[in-house]
C-alpha positions in Angstrom: 10.4 -86.5 33.5 7.8 -84.5 33.0 6.0 -84.5 37.0 10.4 -83.4 37.9 9.2 -80.0 34.9 5.9 -79.2 36.8 7.6 -79.7 40.1 9.5 -76.7 39.0 7.3 -75.0 37.5 5.2 -74.9 40.9 8.2 -73.4 43.1 8.3 -70.6 40.4 5.4 -68.9 41.4 6.2 -68.9 45.0 8.0 -65.3 45.7 10.4 -64.8 47.7 12.2 -61.7 48.6 16.1 -61.3 48.4 18.4 -58.5 51.5 20.3 -56.1 49.6 23.4 -58.0 50.7 22.6 -60.9 48.9 21.6 -58.7 46.2 25.2 -57.3 46.0 27.7 -60.5 46.5 25.4 -62.4 44.1 26.2 -59.6 41.6 29.5 -58.9 42.7 30.0 -63.3 42.2 28.4 -62.5 38.5 31.0 -60.0 37.6 33.4 -61.6 38.8 32.4 -64.5 36.8 32.1 -63.3 33.7 35.9 -61.9 33.4 37.4 -64.8 34.5 34.7 -66.3 31.6 36.0 -64.1 29.6 39.4 -64.4 30.6 39.5 -68.0 29.7 37.7 -68.0 26.8 38.6 -64.7 24.3 40.0 -65.4 21.1 43.4 -64.3 21.6 45.8 -66.1 24.2 48.8 -63.8 23.5 49.0 -59.6 24.0 52.5 -58.5 23.4 52.6 -55.1 26.0 55.4 -52.3 24.7 55.5 -54.1 21.6 59.8 -54.9 21.4 60.4 -51.3 21.7 63.7 -51.1 21.4 64.4 -51.0 25.6 67.2 -54.7 26.2 67.3 -53.6 29.5 71.1 -55.2 29.1 69.7 -58.6 28.6 72.4 -59.2 25.5 71.7 -60.1 22.5 70.9 -64.0 23.5 67.5 -63.3 25.5 66.4 -60.8 22.2 67.3 -63.6 20.0 64.6 -65.9 21.9 61.9 -63.3 22.6 62.2 -63.5 18.5 61.6 -67.0 17.7 58.7 -66.8 20.6 57.2 -64.4 18.3 57.5 -65.5 15.1 56.0 -69.0 16.3 53.3 -67.2 17.8 52.9 -65.5 14.2 53.0 -69.3 13.2 50.3 -70.3 15.0 48.0 -67.2 14.6 48.4 -68.1 11.3 47.8 -71.5 10.7 
């Protein structure tokens, strides 16, 4: 293992150049990878947009009741 470490350290002393295109592609991959990582490992998983502001869109009471049950379940998970 020590031999591999020394070989790795020797390879770090070499100077290499990178084109602008390679640099921009590497930067884009890092940014997009960071966004995906942040979305997957964010602490908040359930976000409600418009926070049930009363617009039913003609779905009737059954849809609203089901949505309220889902909200209650999410609240139990967050508290528990």
